[in-house]
């Protein structure tokens, strides 16, 4: 069965500093991995995905994520955080031949001015 | 990217009434749509998978007679919360698959408050 863990409920970072939001997963076969961001009372916005190829994936708004197969991780990163990055971030995994996504519990990112 | 809309964005209703939420794929056809429920400060919980022209597949613990799902066309799925009660108050989000890798694109969500 697929599962996703986001070990941190909350991440605080100062504006301008680099940020990391952690994600580990469990899935049979090669995973399809996704990051989404959710602002208050809004749906989820797609940030980036890893399907195959280069382990470092670049996405929207300056975010990137690195797929690490040996550690079964897909951490989200940004070199310089903005206050406007403050939101709820969800990691998700899908098995290669499935349709359903499994979401992590979410990590609330607060970027402090 | 693909755009998914939901209507209404928020609704307040009295206990015992039914509420219909629409989910539309605006610029693509979606054979499969998903309905999620999200409680405050929690992750998304998949309620059901909606396939165009066939019955929805409900997740364990989700009452199919309570949450009626219809997917009559390739661009529209509806969720009807029947005989709503305060405990049904939640944020309901739909999504639709698109693209080579079946990426999910999400609607903006509907906040339901049952008084």
Short mmCIF file of C-alpha atoms in Angstrom, two decimals:
data_model
loop_
_atom_site.label_atom_id
_atom_site.label_comp_id
_atom_site.label_asym_id
_atom_site.label_seq_id
_atom_site.Cartn_x
_atom_site.Cartn_y
_atom_site.Cartn_z
CA UNK A 1 0.00 0.00 0.00
CA UNK A 2 1.10 3.53 -0.67
CA UNK A 3 1.88 5.93 2.13
CA UNK A 4 3.42 9.33 2.57
CA UNK A 5 4.97 10.84 5.64
CA UNK A 6 5.71 14.46 6.30
CA UNK A 7 7.52 14.35 9.62
CA UNK A 8 7.14 18.02 10.45
CA UNK A 9 3.75 19.56 11.19
CA UNK A 10 5.24 23.02 11.12
CA UNK A 11 8.35 24.58 9.61
CA UNK A 12 9.42 28.10 10.48
CA UNK A 13 12.04 29.93 8.50
CA UNK A 14 13.19 33.51 8.21
CA UNK A 15 12.60 35.36 4.99
CA UNK A 16 15.59 35.06 2.69
CA UNK A 17 16.80 31.84 4.25
CA UNK A 18 16.64 28.50 2.48
CA UNK A 19 13.71 26.24 3.30
CA UNK A 20 13.20 22.50 3.27
CA UNK A 21 9.93 20.63 3.70
CA UNK A 22 10.48 16.93 4.16
CA UNK A 23 8.62 14.03 2.58
CA UNK A 24 9.20 10.29 2.62
CA UNK A 25 7.09 7.74 0.83
CA UNK A 26 6.35 4.08 0.45
CA UNK A 27 5.02 2.60 -2.78
CA UNK A 28 5.40 -0.53 -4.87
CA UNK A 29 7.38 0.09 -7.98
CA UNK A 30 8.73 3.36 -9.21
CA UNK A 31 6.82 6.24 -7.64
CA UNK A 32 5.21 9.25 -9.18
CA UNK A 33 5.74 12.04 -6.66
CA UNK A 34 4.07 15.41 -6.38
CA UNK A 35 4.11 18.54 -4.28
CA UNK A 36 1.10 20.78 -3.87
CA UNK A 37 0.57 24.02 -1.96
CA UNK A 38 -2.65 25.15 -0.34
CA UNK A 39 -3.47 28.67 0.72
CA UNK A 40 -6.29 29.29 3.23
CA UNK A 41 -9.72 28.33 1.94
CA UNK A 42 -8.32 27.41 -1.44
CA UNK A 43 -7.82 24.24 -3.38
CA UNK A 44 -4.44 22.67 -3.99
CA UNK A 45 -2.04 24.20 -6.46
CA UNK A 46 0.44 22.01 -8.28
CA UNK A 47 4.09 22.86 -7.62
CA UNK A 48 6.12 20.10 -9.23
CA UNK A 49 6.34 16.42 -9.95
CA UNK A 50 8.85 13.65 -10.36
CA UNK A 51 8.08 10.91 -12.84
CA UNK A 52 11.43 9.83 -14.20
CA UNK A 53 14.75 11.29 -15.24
CA UNK A 54 16.79 13.85 -13.38
CA UNK A 55 16.45 13.48 -9.63
CA UNK A 56 16.33 17.24 -9.14
CA UNK A 57 13.02 18.62 -10.26
CA UNK A 58 12.33 22.32 -10.66
CA UNK A 59 8.83 23.65 -10.29
CA UNK A 60 6.74 26.75 -9.84
CA UNK A 61 7.65 29.81 -7.78
CA UNK A 62 11.31 28.85 -7.45
CA UNK A 63 10.65 25.58 -5.67
CA UNK A 64 12.56 22.40 -6.38
CA UNK A 65 12.60 18.89 -5.01
CA UNK A 66 15.11 16.11 -5.00
CA UNK A 67 14.12 12.51 -5.48
CA UNK A 68 16.27 10.14 -3.46
CA UNK A 69 15.39 6.55 -4.18
CA UNK A 70 17.64 4.99 -1.55
CA UNK A 71 16.13 7.14 1.17
CA UNK A 72 12.64 7.07 -0.36
CA UNK A 73 12.48 10.81 0.05
CA UNK A 74 11.27 13.74 -2.01
CA UNK A 75 12.09 16.86 0.00
CA UNK A 76 10.85 20.23 -1.21
CA UNK A 77 13.36 23.07 -1.21
CA UNK A 78 13.71 26.72 -2.04
CA UNK A 79 16.98 28.68 -1.84
CA UNK A 80 15.43 31.88 -0.50
CA UNK A 81 12.07 31.90 1.25
CA UNK A 82 9.45 34.62 0.82
CA UNK A 83 6.77 35.62 3.29
CA UNK A 84 4.26 34.79 0.57
CA UNK A 85 5.44 31.18 0.61
CA UNK A 86 3.68 30.74 3.94
CA UNK A 87 1.06 28.06 3.31
CA UNK A 88 0.23 24.40 3.77
CA UNK A 89 2.32 22.01 1.69
CA UNK A 90 1.30 18.49 0.73
CA UNK A 91 3.44 15.73 -0.67
CA UNK A 92 1.64 13.03 -2.65
CA UNK A 93 2.53 9.73 -4.24
CA UNK A 94 0.91 7.66 -6.91
CA UNK A 95 1.78 4.18 -8.03
CA UNK A 96 2.80 3.99 -11.70
CA UNK A 97 -0.31 2.19 -12.86
CA UNK A 98 -2.80 3.59 -10.45
CA UNK A 99 -5.02 6.62 -10.44
CA UNK A 100 -5.38 7.43 -6.80
CA UNK A 101 -3.08 9.80 -5.05
CA UNK A 102 -2.11 9.33 -1.44
CA UNK A 103 -1.41 12.58 0.35
CA UNK A 104 0.83 13.24 3.29
CA UNK A 105 -0.61 14.96 6.35
CA UNK A 106 0.70 18.33 5.27
CA UNK A 107 3.34 20.69 6.62
CA UNK A 108 2.54 24.25 7.52
CA UNK A 109 5.30 26.59 6.41
CA UNK A 110 5.63 29.96 8.10
CA UNK A 111 8.11 32.41 6.66
CA UNK A 112 8.86 35.15 9.12
CA UNK A 113 9.74 38.65 7.91
CA UNK B 1 -2.18 23.72 -16.78
CA UNK B 2 -5.63 22.24 -16.74
CA UNK B 3 -8.31 24.22 -14.92
CA UNK B 4 -10.93 22.77 -12.62
CA UNK B 5 -13.73 24.85 -11.20
CA UNK B 6 -16.14 24.23 -8.35
CA UNK B 7 -19.46 25.80 -7.59
CA UNK B 8 -20.44 27.10 -5.17
CA UNK B 9 -17.30 28.21 -3.39
CA UNK B 10 -19.16 28.29 -0.11
CA UNK B 11 -22.61 27.34 1.07
CA UNK B 12 -24.52 27.56 4.32
CA UNK B 13 -27.55 25.38 4.76
CA UNK B 14 -29.95 24.20 7.41
CA UNK B 15 -29.72 20.76 8.89
CA UNK B 16 -31.77 18.23 6.93
CA UNK B 17 -31.44 19.92 3.57
CA UNK B 18 -29.46 18.66 0.59
CA UNK B 19 -26.62 20.50 -1.06
CA UNK B 20 -25.19 19.96 -4.53
CA UNK B 21 -21.60 20.83 -5.40
CA UNK B 22 -20.46 20.95 -9.01
CA UNK B 23 -16.99 20.20 -10.31
CA UNK B 24 -16.10 21.09 -13.87
CA UNK B 25 -13.01 20.59 -15.98
CA UNK B 26 -12.89 23.76 -18.05
CA UNK B 27 -10.37 23.07 -20.76
CA UNK B 28 -10.05 19.32 -20.87
CA UNK B 29 -12.12 16.19 -20.67
CA UNK B 30 -11.87 14.18 -17.50
CA UNK B 31 -12.92 10.58 -17.52
CA UNK B 32 -12.09 10.37 -13.84
CA UNK B 33 -12.73 12.88 -11.11
CA UNK B 34 -12.07 12.60 -7.41
CA UNK B 35 -13.88 14.00 -4.41
CA UNK B 36 -12.00 14.81 -1.23
CA UNK B 37 -12.97 16.09 2.16
CA UNK B 38 -10.67 18.17 4.30
CA UNK B 39 -11.16 18.96 7.96
CA UNK B 40 -9.42 21.97 9.49
CA UNK B 41 -5.68 21.55 9.73
CA UNK B 42 -5.86 18.06 8.27
CA UNK B 43 -4.93 16.41 5.03
CA UNK B 44 -7.27 15.53 2.22
CA UNK B 45 -9.33 12.42 2.64
CA UNK B 46 -10.41 10.72 -0.56
CA UNK B 47 -14.14 10.12 -0.48
CA UNK B 48 -14.80 8.63 -3.88
CA UNK B 49 -13.58 8.19 -7.41
CA UNK B 50 -16.06 9.29 -10.05
CA UNK B 51 -15.94 7.72 -13.50
CA UNK B 52 -17.87 9.20 -16.38
CA UNK B 53 -20.90 7.15 -17.22
CA UNK B 54 -20.59 4.69 -14.39
CA UNK B 55 -21.13 4.46 -10.68
CA UNK B 56 -18.67 6.09 -8.36
CA UNK B 57 -16.29 4.04 -6.27
CA UNK B 58 -16.49 5.01 -2.64
CA UNK B 59 -13.75 4.71 -0.07
CA UNK B 60 -14.31 2.62 2.98
CA UNK B 61 -16.40 4.40 5.56
CA UNK B 62 -17.98 6.86 3.14
CA UNK B 63 -21.76 6.49 2.92
CA UNK B 64 -22.74 6.33 -0.73
CA UNK B 65 -26.38 7.14 0.05
CA UNK B 66 -25.28 10.19 1.99
CA UNK B 67 -22.84 11.50 -0.58
CA UNK B 68 -24.35 11.03 -4.01
CA UNK B 69 -21.95 11.39 -6.90
CA UNK B 70 -22.93 11.79 -10.52
CA UNK B 71 -20.51 12.05 -13.43
CA UNK B 72 -22.80 12.47 -16.37
CA UNK B 73 -20.37 14.07 -18.78
CA UNK B 74 -16.65 14.27 -19.40
CA UNK B 75 -16.51 17.76 -17.92
CA UNK B 76 -18.91 17.64 -14.99
CA UNK B 77 -19.17 15.70 -11.77
CA UNK B 78 -21.53 16.55 -8.94
CA UNK B 79 -21.51 15.71 -5.26
CA UNK B 80 -24.79 15.94 -3.40
CA UNK B 81 -24.72 15.88 0.36
CA UNK B 82 -28.14 14.57 1.29
CA UNK B 83 -29.90 15.41 4.53
CA UNK B 84 -26.92 17.38 5.69
CA UNK B 85 -26.03 17.58 9.36
CA UNK B 86 -23.57 19.81 11.21
CA UNK B 87 -20.96 17.06 11.21
CA UNK B 88 -20.96 17.21 7.41
CA UNK B 89 -19.56 20.72 7.61
CA UNK B 90 -16.21 20.59 5.89
CA UNK B 91 -14.15 21.73 2.95
CA UNK B 92 -14.90 19.63 -0.13
CA UNK B 93 -12.40 19.54 -2.95
CA UNK B 94 -12.65 17.86 -6.32
CA UNK B 95 -9.89 17.00 -8.73
CA UNK B 96 -9.59 15.61 -12.22
CA UNK B 97 -6.92 13.65 -14.02
CA UNK B 98 -5.21 15.06 -17.04
CA UNK B 99 -1.99 14.63 -18.90
CA UNK B 100 0.28 11.78 -19.71
CA UNK B 101 0.95 10.87 -16.12
CA UNK B 102 -2.56 11.35 -14.80
CA UNK B 103 -1.66 14.43 -12.85
CA UNK B 104 -4.46 15.62 -10.65
CA UNK B 105 -5.68 19.16 -11.01
CA UNK B 106 -7.71 20.49 -8.14
CA UNK B 107 -10.71 22.70 -7.90
CA UNK B 108 -10.68 25.66 -5.51
CA UNK B 109 -12.84 23.83 -3.00
CA UNK B 110 -16.29 24.35 -1.51
CA UNK B 111 -16.78 25.18 2.12
CA UNK B 112 -19.98 23.69 3.45
CA UNK B 113 -21.43 24.87 6.74
CA UNK B 114 -24.48 23.10 8.05
CA UNK B 115 -26.35 24.92 10.79
#
